[in-house]
Short mmCIF file of C-alpha atoms and ligand atoms in Angstrom, two decimals:
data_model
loop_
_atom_site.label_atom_id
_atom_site.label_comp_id
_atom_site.label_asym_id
_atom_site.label_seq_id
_atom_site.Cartn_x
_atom_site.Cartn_y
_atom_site.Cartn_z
CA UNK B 1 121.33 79.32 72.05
CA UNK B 2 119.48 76.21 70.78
CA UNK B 3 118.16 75.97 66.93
CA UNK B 4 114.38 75.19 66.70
CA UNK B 5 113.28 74.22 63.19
CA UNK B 6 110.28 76.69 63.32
CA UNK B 7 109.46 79.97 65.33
CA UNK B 8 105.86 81.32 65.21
CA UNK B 9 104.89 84.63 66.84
CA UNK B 10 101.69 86.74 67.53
CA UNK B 11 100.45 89.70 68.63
CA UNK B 12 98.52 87.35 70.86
CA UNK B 13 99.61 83.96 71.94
CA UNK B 14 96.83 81.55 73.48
CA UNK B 15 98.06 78.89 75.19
CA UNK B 16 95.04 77.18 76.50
CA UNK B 17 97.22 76.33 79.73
CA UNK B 18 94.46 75.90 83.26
CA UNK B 19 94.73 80.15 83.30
CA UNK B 20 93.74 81.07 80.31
CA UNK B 21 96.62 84.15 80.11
CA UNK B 22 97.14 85.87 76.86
CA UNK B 23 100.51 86.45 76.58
CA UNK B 24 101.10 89.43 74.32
CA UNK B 25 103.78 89.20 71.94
CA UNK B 26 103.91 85.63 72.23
CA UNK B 27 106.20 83.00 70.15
CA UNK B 28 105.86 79.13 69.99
CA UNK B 29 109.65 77.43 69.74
CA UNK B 30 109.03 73.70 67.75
CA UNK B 31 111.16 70.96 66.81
CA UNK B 32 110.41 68.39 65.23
CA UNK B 33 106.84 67.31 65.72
CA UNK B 34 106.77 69.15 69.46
CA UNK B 35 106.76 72.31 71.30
CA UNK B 36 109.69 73.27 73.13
CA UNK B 37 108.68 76.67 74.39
CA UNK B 38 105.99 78.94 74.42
CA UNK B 39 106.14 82.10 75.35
CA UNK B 40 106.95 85.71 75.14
CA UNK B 41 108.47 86.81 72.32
CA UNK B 42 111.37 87.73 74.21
CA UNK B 43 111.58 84.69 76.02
CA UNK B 44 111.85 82.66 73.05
CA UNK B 45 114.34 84.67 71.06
CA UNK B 46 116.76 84.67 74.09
CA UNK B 47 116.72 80.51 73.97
CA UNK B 48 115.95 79.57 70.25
CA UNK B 49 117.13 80.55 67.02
CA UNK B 50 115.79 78.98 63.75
CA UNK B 51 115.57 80.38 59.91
CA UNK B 52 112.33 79.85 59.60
CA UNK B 53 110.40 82.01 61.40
CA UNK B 54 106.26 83.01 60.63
CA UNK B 55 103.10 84.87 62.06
CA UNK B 56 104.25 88.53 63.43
CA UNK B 57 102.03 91.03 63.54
CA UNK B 58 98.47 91.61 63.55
CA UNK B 59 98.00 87.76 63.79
CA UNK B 60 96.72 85.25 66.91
CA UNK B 61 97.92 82.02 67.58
CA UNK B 62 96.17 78.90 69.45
CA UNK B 63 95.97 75.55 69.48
CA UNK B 64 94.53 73.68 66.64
CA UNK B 65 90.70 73.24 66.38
CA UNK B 66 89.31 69.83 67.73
CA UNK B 67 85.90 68.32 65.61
CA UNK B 68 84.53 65.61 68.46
CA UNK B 69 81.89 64.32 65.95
CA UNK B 70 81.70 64.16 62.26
CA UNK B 71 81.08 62.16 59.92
CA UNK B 72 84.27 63.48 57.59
CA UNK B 73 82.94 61.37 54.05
CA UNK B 74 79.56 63.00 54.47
CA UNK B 75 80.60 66.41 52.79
CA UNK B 76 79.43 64.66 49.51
CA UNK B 77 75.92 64.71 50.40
CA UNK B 78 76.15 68.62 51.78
CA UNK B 79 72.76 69.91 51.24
CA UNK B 80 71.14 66.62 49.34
CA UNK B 81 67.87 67.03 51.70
CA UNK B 82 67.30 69.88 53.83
CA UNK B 83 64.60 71.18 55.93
CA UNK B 84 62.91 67.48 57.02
CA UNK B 85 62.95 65.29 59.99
CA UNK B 86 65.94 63.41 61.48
CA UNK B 87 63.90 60.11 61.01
CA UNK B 88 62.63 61.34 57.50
CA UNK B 89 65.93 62.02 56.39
CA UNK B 90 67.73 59.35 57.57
CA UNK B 91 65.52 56.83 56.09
CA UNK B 92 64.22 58.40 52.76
CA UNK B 93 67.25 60.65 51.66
CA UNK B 94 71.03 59.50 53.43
CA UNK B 95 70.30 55.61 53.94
CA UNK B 96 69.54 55.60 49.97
CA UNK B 97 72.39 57.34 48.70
CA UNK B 98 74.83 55.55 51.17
CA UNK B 99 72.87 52.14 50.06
CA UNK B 100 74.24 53.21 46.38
CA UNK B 101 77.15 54.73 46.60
CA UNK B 102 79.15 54.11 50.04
CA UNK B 103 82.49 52.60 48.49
CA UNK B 104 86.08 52.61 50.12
CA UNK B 105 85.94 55.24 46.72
CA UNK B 106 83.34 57.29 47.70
CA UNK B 107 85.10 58.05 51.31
CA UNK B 108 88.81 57.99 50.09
CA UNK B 109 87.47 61.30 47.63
CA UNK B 110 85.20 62.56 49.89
CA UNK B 111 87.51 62.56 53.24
CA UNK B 112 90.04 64.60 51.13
CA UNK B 113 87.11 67.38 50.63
CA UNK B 114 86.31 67.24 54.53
CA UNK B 115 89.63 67.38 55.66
CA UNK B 116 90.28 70.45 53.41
CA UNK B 117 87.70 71.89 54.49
CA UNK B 118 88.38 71.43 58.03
CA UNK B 119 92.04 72.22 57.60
CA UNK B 120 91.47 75.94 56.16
CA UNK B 121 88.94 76.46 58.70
CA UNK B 122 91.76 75.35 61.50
CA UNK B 123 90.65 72.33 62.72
CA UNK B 124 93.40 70.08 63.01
CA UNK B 125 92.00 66.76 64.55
CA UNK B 126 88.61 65.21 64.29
CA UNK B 127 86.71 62.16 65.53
CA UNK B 128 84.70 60.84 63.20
CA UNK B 129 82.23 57.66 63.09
CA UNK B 130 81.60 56.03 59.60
CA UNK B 131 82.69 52.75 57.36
CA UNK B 132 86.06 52.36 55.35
CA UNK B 133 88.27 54.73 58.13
CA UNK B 134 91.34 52.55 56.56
CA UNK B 135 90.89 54.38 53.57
CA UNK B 136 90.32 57.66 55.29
CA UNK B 137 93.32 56.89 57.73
CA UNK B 138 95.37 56.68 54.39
CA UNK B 139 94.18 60.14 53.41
CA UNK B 140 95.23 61.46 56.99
CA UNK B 141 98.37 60.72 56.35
CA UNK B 142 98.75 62.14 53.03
CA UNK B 143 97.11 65.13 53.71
CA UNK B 144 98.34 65.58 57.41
CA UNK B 145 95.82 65.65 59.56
CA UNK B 146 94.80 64.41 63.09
CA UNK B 147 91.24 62.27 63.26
CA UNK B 148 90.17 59.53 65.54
CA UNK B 149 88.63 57.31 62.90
CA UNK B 150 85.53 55.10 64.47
CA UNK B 151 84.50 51.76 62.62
CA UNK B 152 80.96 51.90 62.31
CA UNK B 153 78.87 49.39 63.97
CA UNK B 154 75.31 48.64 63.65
CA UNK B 155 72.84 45.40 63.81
CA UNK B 156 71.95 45.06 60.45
CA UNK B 157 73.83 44.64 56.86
CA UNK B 158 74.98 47.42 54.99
CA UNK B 159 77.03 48.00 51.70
CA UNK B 160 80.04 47.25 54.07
CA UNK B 161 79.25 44.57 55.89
CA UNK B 162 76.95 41.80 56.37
CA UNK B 163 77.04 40.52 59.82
CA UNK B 164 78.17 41.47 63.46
CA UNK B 165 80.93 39.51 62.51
CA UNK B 166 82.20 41.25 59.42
CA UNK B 167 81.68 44.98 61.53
CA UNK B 168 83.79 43.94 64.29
CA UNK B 169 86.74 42.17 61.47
CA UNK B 170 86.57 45.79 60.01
CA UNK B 171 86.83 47.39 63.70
CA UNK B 172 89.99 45.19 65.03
CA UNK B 173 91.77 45.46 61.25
CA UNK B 174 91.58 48.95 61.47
CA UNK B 175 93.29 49.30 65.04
CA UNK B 176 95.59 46.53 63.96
CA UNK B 177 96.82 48.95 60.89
CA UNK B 178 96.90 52.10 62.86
CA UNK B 179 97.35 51.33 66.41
CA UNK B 180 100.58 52.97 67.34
CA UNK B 181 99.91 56.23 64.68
CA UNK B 182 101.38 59.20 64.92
CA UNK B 183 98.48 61.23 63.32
CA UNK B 184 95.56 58.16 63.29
CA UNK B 185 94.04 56.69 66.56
CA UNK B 186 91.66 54.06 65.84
CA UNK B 187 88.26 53.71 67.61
CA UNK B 188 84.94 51.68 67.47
CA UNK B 189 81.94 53.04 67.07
CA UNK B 190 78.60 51.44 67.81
CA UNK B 191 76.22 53.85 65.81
CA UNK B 192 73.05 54.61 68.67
CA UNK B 193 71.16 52.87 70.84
CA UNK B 194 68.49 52.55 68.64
CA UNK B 195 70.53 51.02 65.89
CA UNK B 196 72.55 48.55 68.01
CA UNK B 197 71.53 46.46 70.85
CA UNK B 198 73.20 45.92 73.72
CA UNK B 199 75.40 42.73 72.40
CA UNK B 200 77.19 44.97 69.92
CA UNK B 201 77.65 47.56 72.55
CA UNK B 202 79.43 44.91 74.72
CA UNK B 203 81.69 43.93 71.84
CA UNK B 204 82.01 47.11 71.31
CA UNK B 205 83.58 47.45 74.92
CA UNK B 206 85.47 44.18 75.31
CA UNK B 207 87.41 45.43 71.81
CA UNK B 208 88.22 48.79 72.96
CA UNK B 209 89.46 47.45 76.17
CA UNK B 210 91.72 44.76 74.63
CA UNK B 211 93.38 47.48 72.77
CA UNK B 212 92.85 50.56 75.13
CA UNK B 213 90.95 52.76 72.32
CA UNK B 214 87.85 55.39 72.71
CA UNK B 215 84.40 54.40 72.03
CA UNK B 216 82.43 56.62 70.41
CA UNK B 217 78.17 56.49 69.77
CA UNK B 218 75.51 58.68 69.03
CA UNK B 219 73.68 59.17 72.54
CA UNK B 220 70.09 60.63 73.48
CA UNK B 221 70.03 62.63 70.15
CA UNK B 222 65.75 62.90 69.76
CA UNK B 223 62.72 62.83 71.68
CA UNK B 224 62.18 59.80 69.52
CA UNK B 225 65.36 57.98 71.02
CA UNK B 226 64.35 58.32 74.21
CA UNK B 227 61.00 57.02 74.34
CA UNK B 228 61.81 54.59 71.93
CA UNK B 229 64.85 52.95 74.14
CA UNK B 230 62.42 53.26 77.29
CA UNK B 231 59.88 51.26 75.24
CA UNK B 232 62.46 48.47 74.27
CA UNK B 233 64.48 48.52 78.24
CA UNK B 234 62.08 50.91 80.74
CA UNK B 235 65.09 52.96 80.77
CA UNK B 236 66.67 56.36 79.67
CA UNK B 237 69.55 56.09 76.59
CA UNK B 238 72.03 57.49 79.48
CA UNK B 239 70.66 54.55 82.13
CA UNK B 240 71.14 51.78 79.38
CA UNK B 241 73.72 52.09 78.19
CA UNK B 242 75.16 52.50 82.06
CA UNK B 243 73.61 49.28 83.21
CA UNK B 244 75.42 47.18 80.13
CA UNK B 245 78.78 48.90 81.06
CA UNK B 246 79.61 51.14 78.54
CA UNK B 247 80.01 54.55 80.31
CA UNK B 248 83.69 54.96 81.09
CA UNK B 249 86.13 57.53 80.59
CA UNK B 250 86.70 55.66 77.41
CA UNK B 251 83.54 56.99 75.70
CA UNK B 252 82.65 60.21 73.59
CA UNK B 253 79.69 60.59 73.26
CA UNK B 254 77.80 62.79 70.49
CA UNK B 255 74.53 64.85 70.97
CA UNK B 256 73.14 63.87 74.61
CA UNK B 257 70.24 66.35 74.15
CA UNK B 258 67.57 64.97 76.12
CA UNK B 259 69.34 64.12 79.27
CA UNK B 260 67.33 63.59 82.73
CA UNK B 261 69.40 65.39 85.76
CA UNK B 262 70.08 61.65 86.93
CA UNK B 263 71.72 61.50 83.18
CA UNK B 264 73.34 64.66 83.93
CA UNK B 265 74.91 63.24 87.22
CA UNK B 266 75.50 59.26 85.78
CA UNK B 267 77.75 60.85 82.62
CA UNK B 268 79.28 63.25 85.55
CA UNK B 269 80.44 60.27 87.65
CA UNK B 270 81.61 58.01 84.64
CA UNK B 271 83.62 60.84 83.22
CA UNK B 272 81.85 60.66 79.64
CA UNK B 273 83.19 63.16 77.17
CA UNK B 274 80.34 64.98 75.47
CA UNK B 275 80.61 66.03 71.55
CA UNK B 276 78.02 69.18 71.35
CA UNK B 277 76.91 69.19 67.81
CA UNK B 278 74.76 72.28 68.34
CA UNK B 279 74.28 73.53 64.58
CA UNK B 280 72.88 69.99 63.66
CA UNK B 281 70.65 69.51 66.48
CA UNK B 282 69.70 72.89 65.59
CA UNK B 283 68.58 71.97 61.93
CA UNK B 284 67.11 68.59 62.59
CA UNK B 285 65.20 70.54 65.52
CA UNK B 286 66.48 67.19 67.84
CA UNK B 287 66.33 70.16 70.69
CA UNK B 288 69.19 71.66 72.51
CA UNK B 289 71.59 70.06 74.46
CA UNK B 290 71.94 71.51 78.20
CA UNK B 291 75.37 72.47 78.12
CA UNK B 292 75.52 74.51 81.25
CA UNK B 293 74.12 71.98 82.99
CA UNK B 294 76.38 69.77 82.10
CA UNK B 295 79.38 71.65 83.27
CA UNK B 296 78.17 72.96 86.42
CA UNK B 297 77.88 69.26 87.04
CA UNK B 298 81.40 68.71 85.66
CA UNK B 299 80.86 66.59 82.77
CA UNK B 300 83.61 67.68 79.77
CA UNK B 301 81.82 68.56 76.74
CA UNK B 302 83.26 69.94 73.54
CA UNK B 303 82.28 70.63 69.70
CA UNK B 304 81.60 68.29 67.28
CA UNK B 305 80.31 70.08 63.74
CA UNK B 306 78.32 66.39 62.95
CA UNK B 307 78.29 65.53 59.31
CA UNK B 308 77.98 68.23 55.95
CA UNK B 309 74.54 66.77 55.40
CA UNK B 310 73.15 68.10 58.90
CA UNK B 311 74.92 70.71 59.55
CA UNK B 312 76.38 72.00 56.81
CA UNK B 313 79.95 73.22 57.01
CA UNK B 314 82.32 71.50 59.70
CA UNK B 315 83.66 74.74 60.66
CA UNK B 316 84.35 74.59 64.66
CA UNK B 317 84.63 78.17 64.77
CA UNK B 318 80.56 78.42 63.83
CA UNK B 319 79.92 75.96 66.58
CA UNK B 320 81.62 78.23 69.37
CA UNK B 321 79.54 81.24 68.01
CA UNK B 322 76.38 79.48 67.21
CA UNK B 323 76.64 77.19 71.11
CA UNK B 324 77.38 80.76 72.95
CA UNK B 325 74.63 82.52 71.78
CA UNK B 326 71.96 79.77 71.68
CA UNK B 327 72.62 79.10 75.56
CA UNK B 328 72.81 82.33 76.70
CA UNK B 329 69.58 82.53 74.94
CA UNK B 330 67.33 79.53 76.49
CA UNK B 331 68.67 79.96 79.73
CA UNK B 332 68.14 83.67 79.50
CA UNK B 333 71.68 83.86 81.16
CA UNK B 334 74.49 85.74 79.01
CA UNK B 335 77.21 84.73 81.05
CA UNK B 336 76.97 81.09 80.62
CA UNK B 337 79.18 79.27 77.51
CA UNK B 338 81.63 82.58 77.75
CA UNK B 339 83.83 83.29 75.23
CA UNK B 340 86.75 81.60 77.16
CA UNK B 341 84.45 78.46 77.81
CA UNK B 342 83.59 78.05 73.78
CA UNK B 343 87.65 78.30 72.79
CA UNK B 344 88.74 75.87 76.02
CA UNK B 345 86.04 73.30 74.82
CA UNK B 346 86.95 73.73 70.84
CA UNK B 347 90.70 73.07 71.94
CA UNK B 348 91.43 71.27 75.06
CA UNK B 349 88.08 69.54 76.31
CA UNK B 350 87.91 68.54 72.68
CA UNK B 351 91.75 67.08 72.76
CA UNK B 352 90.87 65.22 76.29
CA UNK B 353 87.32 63.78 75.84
CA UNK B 354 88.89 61.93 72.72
CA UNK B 355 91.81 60.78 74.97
CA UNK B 356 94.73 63.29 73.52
CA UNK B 357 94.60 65.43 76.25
CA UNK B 358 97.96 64.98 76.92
CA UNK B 359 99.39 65.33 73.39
CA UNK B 360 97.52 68.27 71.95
CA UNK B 361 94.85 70.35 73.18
CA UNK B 362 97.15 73.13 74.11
CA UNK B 363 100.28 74.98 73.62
CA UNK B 364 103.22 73.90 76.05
CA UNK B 365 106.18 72.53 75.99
CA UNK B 366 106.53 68.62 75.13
CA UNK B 367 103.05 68.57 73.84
CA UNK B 368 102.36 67.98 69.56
CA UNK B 369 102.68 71.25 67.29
CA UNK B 370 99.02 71.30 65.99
CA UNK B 371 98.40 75.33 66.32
CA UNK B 372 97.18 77.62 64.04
CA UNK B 373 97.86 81.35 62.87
CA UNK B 374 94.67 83.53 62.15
CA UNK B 375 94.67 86.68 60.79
CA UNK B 376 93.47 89.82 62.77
CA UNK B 377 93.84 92.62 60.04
CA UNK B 378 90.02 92.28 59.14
CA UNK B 379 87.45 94.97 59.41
CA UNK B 380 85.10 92.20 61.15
CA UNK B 381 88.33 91.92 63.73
CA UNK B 382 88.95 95.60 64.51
CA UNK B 383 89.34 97.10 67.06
CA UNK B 384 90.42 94.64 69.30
CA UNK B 385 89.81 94.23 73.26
CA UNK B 386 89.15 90.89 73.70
CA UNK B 387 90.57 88.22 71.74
CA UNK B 388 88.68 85.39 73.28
CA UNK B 389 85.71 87.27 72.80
CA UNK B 390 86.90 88.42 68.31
CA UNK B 391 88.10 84.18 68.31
CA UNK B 392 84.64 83.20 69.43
CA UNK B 393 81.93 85.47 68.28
CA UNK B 394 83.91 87.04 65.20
CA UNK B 395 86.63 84.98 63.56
CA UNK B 396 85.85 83.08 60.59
CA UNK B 397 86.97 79.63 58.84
CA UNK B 398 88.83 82.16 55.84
CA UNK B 399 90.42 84.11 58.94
CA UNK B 400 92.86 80.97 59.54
CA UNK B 401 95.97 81.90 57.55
CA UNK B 402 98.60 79.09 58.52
CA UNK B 403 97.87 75.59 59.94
CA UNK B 404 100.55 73.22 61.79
CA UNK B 405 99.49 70.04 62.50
CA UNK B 406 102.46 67.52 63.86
CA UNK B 407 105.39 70.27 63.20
CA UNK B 408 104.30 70.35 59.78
CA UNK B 409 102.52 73.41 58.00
CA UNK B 410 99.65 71.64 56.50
CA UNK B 411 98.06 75.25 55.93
CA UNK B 412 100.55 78.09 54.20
CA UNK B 413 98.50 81.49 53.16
CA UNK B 414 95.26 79.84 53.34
CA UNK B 415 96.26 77.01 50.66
CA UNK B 416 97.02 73.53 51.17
CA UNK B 417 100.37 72.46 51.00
CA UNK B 418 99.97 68.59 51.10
CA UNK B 419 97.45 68.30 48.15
CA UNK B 420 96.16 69.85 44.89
CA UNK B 421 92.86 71.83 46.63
CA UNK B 422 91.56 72.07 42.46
CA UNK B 423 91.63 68.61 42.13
CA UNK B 424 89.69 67.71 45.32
CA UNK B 425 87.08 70.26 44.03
CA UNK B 426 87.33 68.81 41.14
CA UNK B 427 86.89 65.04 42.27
CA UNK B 428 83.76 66.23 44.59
CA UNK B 429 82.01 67.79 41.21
CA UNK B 430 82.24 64.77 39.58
CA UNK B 431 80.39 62.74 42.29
CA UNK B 432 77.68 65.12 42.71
CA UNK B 433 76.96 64.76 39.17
CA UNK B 434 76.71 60.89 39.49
CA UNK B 435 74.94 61.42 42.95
CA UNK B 436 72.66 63.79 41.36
CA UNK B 437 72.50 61.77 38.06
CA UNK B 438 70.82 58.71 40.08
CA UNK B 439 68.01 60.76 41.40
CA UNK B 440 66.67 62.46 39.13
ZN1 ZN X 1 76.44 61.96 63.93
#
């Protein structure tokens, strides 16, 4: 008999492994930081002991949630300017407020709201693109949570930096500091095509190759993009960015809504991940991304919520429902994005397209304990037949009960463990006063 430091069991186990089985009655053996065993409940009990043992009945357990594109420190502007343009409201209503207010400050408070809210909603890792990830990586830590944190990059000055120069100093200080993370993986993130030409995107490249990181950008997001990069190179977004060598296996890539089949078939071929944000292409009316099409083709896409101020929750869980039913209705098709589908690519597309695939993503043995326990004794989850099916199209953020991200429960009976929640709430009040207060 071998002593794990943590047993968790379910009604229903999902592993995530390449079959998809539920096993009923499942438990999840972990030591330490990993998984030793997952299996039946049986199984486990007649190899591992341990005194601390959680879940049971009526609950569900899977892998942690996977965010593929946020922008965690915009929670503070959640709901600032709805209802207008993407070009509108980037340039009259977010630009401004960042202009005044983006401060290593502003993100070390805000990031603590985002990654409580994504915690409690079971989301244990995100990618995220924005300025000052030291400070958020810093709050990962505390708090316990996974992120790929992208340095922002874009061709002209901002509050945080004033040249190409200072961008890329932020970039390769950041993967010096947290290269080699348990819970942090730094990244570099040229914003869009639009915003940086194609000399950043090639320093862009040569960094994340001299430290073998992911690149991240915003990619084929509007009509506006598209006709706008063909204007400036006679070629798609996709087709750009492919003749200055930046499609690899290496790249995420948010949005990719307006894609040509030759797009399709070029991200297809360079193994691009894909981060479907479909709620905020959905509210900016950007368009919808052709998801089926993509993975008929066999390009990996997953969910990214993009940030509070599009979106506006960064609940993964209302991207699977919201993406399932959206296809099924343009294409007139119900079977495509299947309930299966929306939980493999909230789990492990999401965990491989950012280059974790073989750390978390899914529940087996050797892989990182980021899993979480849901409950099912809901009227909304009752009766039960299929739990892929109550996970995607049911289940809701205050559904997730107990969160484990790294070994550790981050999530215990819905509360935070690793933080004051009151005080975060508290924090984010007083900055939408002073947000507020400059406005008006
Ligand atoms: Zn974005």
């Amino acid at each position: 008999m071998q002593h794990g430091d943590l047993i968790i069991k379910a009604d229903y186990l999902l592993t995530m492994e390449d079959d998809l089985t539920v096993i009923k009655n499942g438990a999840v053996a972990v030591k330490g930081k990993n998984i030793v065993k997952a299996g039946t409940s049986e199984e486990i009990s007649k190899e591992y002991t341990s005194e601390k043992i959680i879940g049971g009945q009526g609950r569900v357990v899977f892998p942690g949630l996977v965010n593929t594109h946020t922008h965690a420190a915009m929670v503070y502007l959640r709901g600032i300017a709805d209802d207008i343009p993407l070009q509108e409201w980037l340039e009259k209503h977010i630009w401004p407020v960042e202009g005044k207010f983006l401060t290593s400050e502003f993100v070390a408070d805000a990031v603590e709201l985002a990654c409580l809210e994504m915690l409690k909603a079971g989301v244990t890792t995100y990618a995220d693109m924005y300025f000052y990830e030291d400070t958020a990586g810093k709050k990962l830590e505390k708090i316990g949570m996974r992120g790929v944190l992208g340095a922002g990059v874009i061709d002209f000055p901002s509050m945080y930096a004033q040249s190409a120069d200072d961008y890329f100093r932020s970039a390769e200080n950041l993967i010096n500091n947290w290269k080699g993370s348990e819970l942090v993986t730094p990244c570099v993130a040229p914003h869009a095509t639009y915003t940086c030409g194609p000399e950043n995107y090639k320093r862009a490249r040569e960094l994340a190759e001299k430290y073998d990181i992911p690149i991240h950008t915003h990619l084929s997001e509007t009509q506006w993009e598209v006709s706008e990069i063909q204007r400036r190179y006679g070629k798609t977004p996709v087709e750009y960015l492919d003749e200055i060598g930046i499609l690899s296996e290496r790249l995420f890539a948010a949005h990719c809504v307006w894609l040509t089949d030759k797009d399709i078939e070029i991200l297809a071929k360079k193994r691009v991940g894909v981060a479907h944000c479909i709620e905020s292409n959905l509210k900016l009316a950007s368009g919808i991304a052709p998801v089926p099409k993509m993975l008929k083709a066999g390009v990996k896409v997953a969910f990214g919520t993009d940030g509070a101020a599009s979106n506006n929750d960064l609940s993964i869980l209302g991207e699977m429902s919201t993406a399932a039913k959206v296809h099924k209705a343009i294409s007139e098709d119900p079977t495509v994005l299947n309930s299966k589908t929306a939980l493999l690519m909230a789990t492990r597309y999401g965990a491989e397209i950012l280059g974790l695939g073989d750390k978390v993503g899914s529940l087996e043995q050797g892989k990182l304990a980021d899993l979480v326990i849901a409950n099912l004794e809901k009227p909304h989850l009752t009766p039960i037949y299929d739990i892929y099916s109550h996970i995607t199209y049911c289940m809701r953020p205050s559904d997730i009960e107990t969160v484990i991200v790294n070994g550790k429960i981050v999530v215990d009976a819905g509360r935070l463990t690793t933080m004051d929640e009151e005080e975060i709430l508290n924090k984010a009040r007083g900055w939408q006063e002073k947000i507020k207060g400059s406005s008006d």
